[in-house]
PDB file of C-alpha atoms in Angstrom:
ATOM      1  CA  UNK A 282      21.628 -32.881  -4.679  1.00 91.00           C
ATOM      2  CA  UNK A 283      21.089 -32.214  -8.166  1.00 96.00           C
ATOM      3  CA  UNK A 284      24.776 -32.399  -9.670  1.00 98.00           C
ATOM      4  CA  UNK A 285      25.165 -30.301 -12.557  1.00 98.00           C
ATOM      5  CA  UNK A 286      25.478 -31.777 -16.023  1.00 98.00           C
ATOM      6  CA  UNK A 287      29.200 -32.877 -17.513  1.00 98.00           C
ATOM      7  CA  UNK A 288      28.636 -30.315 -20.039  1.00 96.00           C
ATOM      8  CA  UNK A 289      30.214 -30.117 -22.227  1.00 95.00           C
ATOM      9  CA  UNK A 290      30.535 -33.877 -22.525  1.00 96.00           C
ATOM     10  CA  UNK A 291      33.749 -35.564 -20.781  1.00 98.00           C
ATOM     11  CA  UNK A 292      36.698 -35.652 -21.547  1.00 97.00           C
ATOM     12  CA  UNK A 293      37.075 -33.182 -23.267  1.00 96.00           C
ATOM     13  CA  UNK A 294      40.533 -34.351 -23.970  1.00 96.00           C
ATOM     14  CA  UNK A 295      42.290 -37.552 -24.000  1.00 96.00           C
ATOM     15  CA  UNK A 296      42.832 -38.165 -20.287  1.00 96.00           C
ATOM     16  CA  UNK A 297      46.386 -38.855 -19.276  1.00 94.00           C
ATOM     17  CA  UNK A 298      47.010 -40.532 -15.887  1.00 95.00           C
ATOM     18  CA  UNK A 299      50.551 -39.653 -14.435  1.00 94.00           C
ATOM     19  CA  UNK A 300      52.312 -41.794 -11.710  1.00 92.00           C
ATOM     20  CA  UNK A 301      53.837 -39.307  -9.684  1.00 94.00           C
ATOM     21  CA  UNK A 302      57.413 -39.384 -10.028  1.00 93.00           C
ATOM     22  CA  UNK A 303      58.557 -39.987  -6.668  1.00 93.00           C
ATOM     23  CA  UNK A 304      55.942 -42.455  -5.574  1.00 92.00           C
ATOM     24  CA  UNK A 305      53.401 -45.341  -7.541  1.00 89.00           C
ATOM     25  CA  UNK A 306      50.543 -44.202  -4.682  1.00 93.00           C
ATOM     26  CA  UNK A 307      49.986 -41.167  -6.271  1.00 95.00           C
ATOM     27  CA  UNK A 308      48.400 -40.777  -9.584  1.00 96.00           C
ATOM     28  CA  UNK A 309      47.647 -37.457 -11.411  1.00 97.00           C
ATOM     29  CA  UNK A 310      44.732 -36.890 -14.241  1.00 97.00           C
ATOM     30  CA  UNK A 311      45.212 -33.521 -15.567  1.00 98.00           C
ATOM     31  CA  UNK A 312      42.278 -31.417 -17.227  1.00 98.00           C
ATOM     32  CA  UNK A 313      39.846 -34.473 -15.573  1.00 98.00           C
ATOM     33  CA  UNK A 314      37.082 -31.583 -15.329  1.00 99.00           C
ATOM     34  CA  UNK A 315      37.595 -28.290 -17.727  1.00 98.00           C
ATOM     35  CA  UNK A 316      37.720 -24.976 -16.279  1.00 98.00           C
ATOM     36  CA  UNK A 317      33.899 -24.019 -17.203  1.00 98.00           C
ATOM     37  CA  UNK A 318      32.448 -27.071 -15.592  1.00 98.00           C
ATOM     38  CA  UNK A 319      34.737 -26.514 -12.146  1.00 98.00           C
ATOM     39  CA  UNK A 320      33.537 -23.199 -12.311  1.00 98.00           C
ATOM     40  CA  UNK A 321      29.618 -24.652 -12.651  1.00 98.00           C
ATOM     41  CA  UNK A 322      30.234 -26.999  -9.521  1.00 98.00           C
ATOM     42  CA  UNK A 323      32.190 -23.948  -7.476  1.00 98.00           C
ATOM     43  CA  UNK A 324      28.604 -22.327  -8.079  1.00 98.00           C
ATOM     44  CA  UNK A 325      26.670 -25.056  -7.401  1.00 98.00           C
ATOM     45  CA  UNK A 326      28.349 -26.028  -4.006  1.00 98.00           C
ATOM     46  CA  UNK A 327      27.818 -22.753  -2.687  1.00 96.00           C
ATOM     47  CA  UNK A 328      24.304 -23.622  -2.140  1.00 97.00           C
ATOM     48  CA  UNK A 329      25.165 -26.404  -0.254  1.00 97.00           C
ATOM     49  CA  UNK A 330      24.595 -26.543   3.698  1.00 97.00           C
ATOM     50  CA  UNK A 331      28.493 -26.916   4.066  1.00 97.00           C
ATOM     51  CA  UNK A 332      29.353 -27.094   8.220  1.00 95.00           C
ATOM     52  CA  UNK A 333      32.554 -25.791   9.734  1.00 94.00           C
ATOM     53  CA  UNK A 334      34.426 -28.930  11.558  1.00 86.00           C
ATOM     54  CA  UNK A 335      34.930 -28.703  15.068  1.00 74.00           C
ATOM     55  CA  UNK A 336      38.682 -27.594  15.975  1.00 66.00           C
ATOM     56  CA  UNK A 337      38.728 -30.885  18.534  1.00 70.00           C
ATOM     57  CA  UNK A 338      38.767 -34.177  17.021  1.00 63.00           C
ATOM     58  CA  UNK A 339      37.569 -37.248  18.360  1.00 64.00           C
ATOM     59  CA  UNK A 340      40.339 -39.825  20.041  1.00 61.00           C
ATOM     60  CA  UNK A 341      42.625 -41.153  17.072  1.00 58.00           C
ATOM     61  CA  UNK A 342      41.282 -38.604  14.218  1.00 70.00           C
ATOM     62  CA  UNK A 343      43.124 -35.810  12.864  1.00 74.00           C
ATOM     63  CA  UNK A 344      42.806 -31.920  13.951  1.00 78.00           C
ATOM     64  CA  UNK A 345      40.786 -30.393  11.252  1.00 82.00           C
ATOM     65  CA  UNK A 346      39.313 -27.315  10.396  1.00 85.00           C
ATOM     66  CA  UNK A 347      37.582 -26.550   7.382  1.00 90.00           C
ATOM     67  CA  UNK A 348      34.219 -26.337   5.933  1.00 95.00           C
ATOM     68  CA  UNK A 349      32.502 -29.601   4.806  1.00 95.00           C
ATOM     69  CA  UNK A 350      29.182 -31.557   3.159  1.00 98.00           C
ATOM     70  CA  UNK A 351      28.907 -34.995   2.763  1.00 97.00           C
ATOM     71  CA  UNK A 352      26.404 -37.288   1.585  1.00 98.00           C
ATOM     72  CA  UNK A 353      25.804 -41.032   0.090  1.00 97.00           C
ATOM     73  CA  UNK A 354      25.096 -40.422  -3.607  1.00 97.00           C
ATOM     74  CA  UNK A 355      25.338 -43.383  -5.866  1.00 96.00           C
ATOM     75  CA  UNK A 356      24.409 -42.007  -9.121  1.00 97.00           C
ATOM     76  CA  UNK A 357      26.762 -39.350  -8.864  1.00 98.00           C
ATOM     77  CA  UNK A 358      29.525 -41.915  -7.869  1.00 97.00           C
ATOM     78  CA  UNK A 359      28.667 -43.947 -11.443  1.00 96.00           C
ATOM     79  CA  UNK A 360      28.677 -40.913 -13.159  1.00 98.00           C
ATOM     80  CA  UNK A 361      31.972 -39.933 -12.534  1.00 98.00           C
ATOM     81  CA  UNK A 362      33.061 -43.561 -12.863  1.00 97.00           C
ATOM     82  CA  UNK A 363      31.175 -44.163 -16.150  1.00 97.00           C
ATOM     83  CA  UNK A 364      30.307 -41.022 -17.784  1.00 98.00           C
ATOM     84  CA  UNK A 365      34.060 -38.760 -17.527  1.00 98.00           C
ATOM     85  CA  UNK A 366      36.212 -41.387 -19.250  1.00 98.00           C
ATOM     86  CA  UNK A 367      37.897 -42.505 -15.706  1.00 97.00           C
ATOM     87  CA  UNK A 368      37.005 -45.971 -16.235  1.00 96.00           C
ATOM     88  CA  UNK A 369      37.683 -46.030 -19.866  1.00 96.00           C
ATOM     89  CA  UNK A 370      41.178 -44.671 -18.985  1.00 94.00           C
ATOM     90  CA  UNK A 371      41.849 -46.721 -15.829  1.00 92.00           C
ATOM     91  CA  UNK A 372      40.597 -49.978 -17.531  1.00 92.00           C
ATOM     92  CA  UNK A 373      42.161 -49.552 -21.069  1.00 91.00           C
ATOM     93  CA  UNK A 374      45.787 -48.587 -19.552  1.00 87.00           C
ATOM     94  CA  UNK A 375      47.347 -51.681 -19.115  1.00 79.00           C
ATOM     95  CA  UNK A 376      50.091 -50.520 -16.805  1.00 83.00           C
ATOM     96  CA  UNK A 377      48.009 -48.097 -14.680  1.00 84.00           C
ATOM     97  CA  UNK A 378      45.411 -51.568 -14.449  1.00 84.00           C
ATOM     98  CA  UNK A 379      48.381 -53.453 -12.965  1.00 84.00           C
ATOM     99  CA  UNK A 380      49.036 -50.715 -10.222  1.00 81.00           C
ATOM    100  CA  UNK A 381      45.518 -50.770  -9.320  1.00 82.00           C
ATOM    101  CA  UNK A 382      45.146 -54.038  -9.311  1.00 78.00           C
ATOM    102  CA  UNK A 383      48.446 -54.841  -7.203  1.00 76.00           C
ATOM    103  CA  UNK A 384      47.885 -51.972  -4.702  1.00 72.00           C
ATOM    104  CA  UNK A 385      44.353 -53.317  -4.177  1.00 74.00           C
ATOM    105  CA  UNK A 386      42.414 -55.301  -6.599  1.00 82.00           C
ATOM    106  CA  UNK A 387      40.349 -54.869  -9.636  1.00 88.00           C
ATOM    107  CA  UNK A 388      38.542 -51.298  -9.891  1.00 92.00           C
ATOM    108  CA  UNK A 389      34.825 -51.809 -10.206  1.00 93.00           C
ATOM    109  CA  UNK A 390      33.727 -48.201  -9.549  1.00 95.00           C
ATOM    110  CA  UNK A 391      33.403 -45.519  -6.817  1.00 96.00           C
ATOM    111  CA  UNK A 392      32.342 -45.201  -3.365  1.00 97.00           C
ATOM    112  CA  UNK A 393      28.933 -43.120  -3.097  1.00 97.00           C
ATOM    113  CA  UNK A 394      30.072 -41.650  -0.160  1.00 97.00           C
ATOM    114  CA  UNK A 395      31.202 -37.757  -1.618  1.00 98.00           C
ATOM    115  CA  UNK A 396      32.547 -35.107   0.577  1.00 97.00           C
ATOM    116  CA  UNK A 397      32.761 -31.668  -0.616  1.00 98.00           C
ATOM    117  CA  UNK A 398      35.734 -29.495   1.125  1.00 96.00           C
ATOM    118  CA  UNK A 399      36.346 -25.770   1.083  1.00 95.00           C
ATOM    119  CA  UNK A 400      39.034 -24.263   2.871  1.00 93.00           C
ATOM    120  CA  UNK A 401      39.322 -20.583   3.831  1.00 91.00           C
ATOM    121  CA  UNK A 402      42.064 -18.610   5.245  1.00 91.00           C
ATOM    122  CA  UNK A 403      43.606 -20.199   8.278  1.00 88.00           C
ATOM    123  CA  UNK A 404      41.859 -23.687   7.908  1.00 87.00           C
ATOM    124  CA  UNK A 405      43.587 -26.904   7.418  1.00 84.00           C
ATOM    125  CA  UNK A 406      43.186 -30.554   7.616  1.00 83.00           C
ATOM    126  CA  UNK A 407      46.457 -31.908   9.869  1.00 84.00           C
ATOM    127  CA  UNK A 408      48.452 -35.119   8.840  1.00 85.00           C
ATOM    128  CA  UNK A 409      46.127 -38.668   8.864  1.00 86.00           C
ATOM    129  CA  UNK A 410      45.767 -41.563   6.970  1.00 88.00           C
ATOM    130  CA  UNK A 411      42.742 -42.674   4.854  1.00 91.00           C
ATOM    131  CA  UNK A 412      41.055 -45.716   5.930  1.00 92.00           C
ATOM    132  CA  UNK A 413      39.556 -48.432   3.526  1.00 94.00           C
ATOM    133  CA  UNK A 414      36.006 -49.395   4.009  1.00 94.00           C
ATOM    134  CA  UNK A 415      34.062 -52.107   3.098  1.00 96.00           C
ATOM    135  CA  UNK A 416      30.449 -51.477   1.206  1.00 94.00           C
ATOM    136  CA  UNK A 417      28.141 -52.543  -1.220  1.00 93.00           C
ATOM    137  CA  UNK A 418      27.859 -50.708  -4.633  1.00 90.00           C
ATOM    138  CA  UNK A 419      24.501 -50.483  -6.084  1.00 86.00           C
ATOM    139  CA  UNK A 420      24.869 -53.166  -8.814  1.00 85.00           C
ATOM    140  CA  UNK A 421      22.624 -56.398 -10.215  1.00 85.00           C
ATOM    141  CA  UNK A 422      23.469 -58.373  -8.039  1.00 92.00           C
ATOM    142  CA  UNK A 423      24.685 -56.037  -5.417  1.00 91.00           C
ATOM    143  CA  UNK A 424      28.229 -56.218  -5.512  1.00 91.00           C
ATOM    144  CA  UNK A 425      30.523 -56.191  -1.812  1.00 94.00           C
ATOM    145  CA  UNK A 426      33.436 -54.315  -2.286  1.00 94.00           C
ATOM    146  CA  UNK A 427      36.504 -52.556  -0.344  1.00 94.00           C
ATOM    147  CA  UNK A 428      37.784 -49.189  -1.193  1.00 95.00           C
ATOM    148  CA  UNK A 429      41.567 -48.939  -1.859  1.00 93.00           C
ATOM    149  CA  UNK A 430      41.983 -45.223  -3.215  1.00 94.00           C
ATOM    150  CA  UNK A 431      41.251 -41.610  -2.499  1.00 96.00           C
ATOM    151  CA  UNK A 432      40.091 -39.288  -5.091  1.00 98.00           C
ATOM    152  CA  UNK A 433      40.029 -36.239  -4.757  1.00 98.00           C
ATOM    153  CA  UNK A 434      39.141 -33.288  -7.590  1.00 99.00           C
ATOM    154  CA  UNK A 435      40.483 -29.517  -7.369  1.00 98.00           C
ATOM    155  CA  UNK A 436      37.995 -26.819  -8.321  1.00 98.00           C
ATOM    156  CA  UNK A 437      40.005 -24.415  -7.938  1.00 98.00           C
ATOM    157  CA  UNK A 438      43.834 -23.300  -7.790  1.00 97.00           C
ATOM    158  CA  UNK A 439      46.060 -20.197  -7.806  1.00 96.00           C
ATOM    159  CA  UNK A 440      44.813 -18.951 -11.379  1.00 95.00           C
ATOM    160  CA  UNK A 441      41.503 -18.417  -9.260  1.00 95.00           C
ATOM    161  CA  UNK A 442      43.190 -16.665  -6.386  1.00 94.00           C
ATOM    162  CA  UNK A 443      43.792 -19.646  -4.433  1.00 94.00           C
ATOM    163  CA  UNK A 444      46.613 -19.681  -2.279  1.00 92.00           C
ATOM    164  CA  UNK A 445      48.226 -22.768  -0.544  1.00 89.00           C
ATOM    165  CA  UNK A 446      45.994 -25.765  -0.299  1.00 88.00           C
ATOM    166  CA  UNK A 447      48.457 -27.852  -1.387  1.00 92.00           C
ATOM    167  CA  UNK A 448      47.850 -31.736  -0.811  1.00 92.00           C
ATOM    168  CA  UNK A 449      51.348 -32.907   1.082  1.00 92.00           C
ATOM    169  CA  UNK A 450      52.692 -36.635   1.415  1.00 94.00           C
ATOM    170  CA  UNK A 451      55.385 -37.768   3.555  1.00 92.00           C
ATOM    171  CA  UNK A 452      56.812 -41.126   2.507  1.00 86.00           C
ATOM    172  CA  UNK A 453      58.235 -42.827   5.820  1.00 83.00           C
ATOM    173  CA  UNK A 454      55.298 -42.140   8.395  1.00 78.00           C
ATOM    174  CA  UNK A 455      56.808 -39.215   9.725  1.00 77.00           C
ATOM    175  CA  UNK A 456      56.302 -35.031   8.677  1.00 80.00           C
ATOM    176  CA  UNK A 457      59.630 -34.327   7.326  1.00 80.00           C
ATOM    177  CA  UNK A 458      60.254 -31.072   4.955  1.00 80.00           C
ATOM    178  CA  UNK A 459      63.076 -32.748   3.275  1.00 83.00           C
ATOM    179  CA  UNK A 460      60.944 -35.903   2.796  1.00 86.00           C
ATOM    180  CA  UNK A 461      57.589 -34.378   1.820  1.00 92.00           C
ATOM    181  CA  UNK A 462      55.823 -34.891  -1.717  1.00 94.00           C
ATOM    182  CA  UNK A 463      53.866 -31.926  -2.026  1.00 94.00           C
ATOM    183  CA  UNK A 464      51.137 -31.383  -5.271  1.00 96.00           C
ATOM    184  CA  UNK A 465      50.257 -28.288  -6.131  1.00 94.00           C
ATOM    185  CA  UNK A 466      46.438 -27.124  -7.137  1.00 95.00           C
ATOM    186  CA  UNK A 467      45.615 -27.582 -10.427  1.00 98.00           C
ATOM    187  CA  UNK A 468      41.667 -26.576 -11.670  1.00 98.00           C
ATOM    188  CA  UNK A 469      40.034 -29.396 -13.211  1.00 98.00           C
ATOM    189  CA  UNK A 470      43.012 -31.979 -12.124  1.00 98.00           C
ATOM    190  CA  UNK A 471      41.851 -35.551 -10.683  1.00 98.00           C
ATOM    191  CA  UNK A 472      44.411 -36.776  -7.632  1.00 98.00           C
ATOM    192  CA  UNK A 473      44.248 -40.453  -6.640  1.00 96.00           C
ATOM    193  CA  UNK A 474      46.062 -41.989  -3.965  1.00 95.00           C
ATOM    194  CA  UNK A 475      46.544 -45.048  -2.248  1.00 92.00           C
ATOM    195  CA  UNK A 476      44.718 -45.427   0.904  1.00 93.00           C
ATOM    196  CA  UNK A 477      43.853 -47.726   3.905  1.00 88.00           C
ATOM    197  CA  UNK A 478      47.271 -50.106   4.736  1.00 88.00           C
ATOM    198  CA  UNK A 479      48.958 -49.174   2.046  1.00 88.00           C
ATOM    199  CA  UNK A 480      48.658 -45.246   2.653  1.00 92.00           C
ATOM    200  CA  UNK A 481      51.067 -42.837   2.767  1.00 92.00           C
ATOM    201  CA  UNK A 482      50.840 -39.835   5.558  1.00 87.00           C
ATOM    202  CA  UNK A 483      48.800 -37.203   3.858  1.00 89.00           C
TER     203      UNK A 483
END
C-alpha cells in the first residue's frame, strides 16, 4: 500500500510515554498521531481490501469477529519507528529504555507485520495472548530479532462517534471484572503492551 505521508511532520508534541499506573506491561503515548493525520489514515484504510474474519477460529485461537487487513511492509515499519519520534523517545528515556530492556531486550525497530483492524457494532476480539515472533529485520547486515511488545495505534474514539472498543487487560490470567484494566480509546494514542511469555490476558 501507498501509506499516507506523515503530515504535519511528526511528532507534533513532545511525546510523553506513560506507564500504566496498574502495570508496567502497558505503556501509553498520547497524541502520537494528530487528529488530522488520523482522519487521513481512516480515509486511506477504507480503500484497502479488509476481510471479515470467520467466527469459527482454528484450534487454540481466540474467537474474533472483525474486519482485517494484514501486510508485510518493512518500509512503513521503518517510517513508524524512525519518522514519528518513537525511536528517539524510547532510546532517550532512560527509565523507559530500562523497562524495555528488562522486559525483552534492546529495542531496535518494529515488526514489518502491519495489521489493520476495524470493528463494527457487535464485532469483538475475545480474550487471548499475543505471541512473540522470530524474524529478520531488513537491515545491513540483516538482523535476527524476537518481538516482545505489541504496538496499537487508535485512529478513532468516542469523539468520532465510536462506542466501546476499549482494550482490556486481565492481570491474573483470568477474566474477572474486578481485575480488569480497561484502556479507553483516545484518537491518535499509541499503546504498547508486553507480549510473548510476559503477556497479560488481553
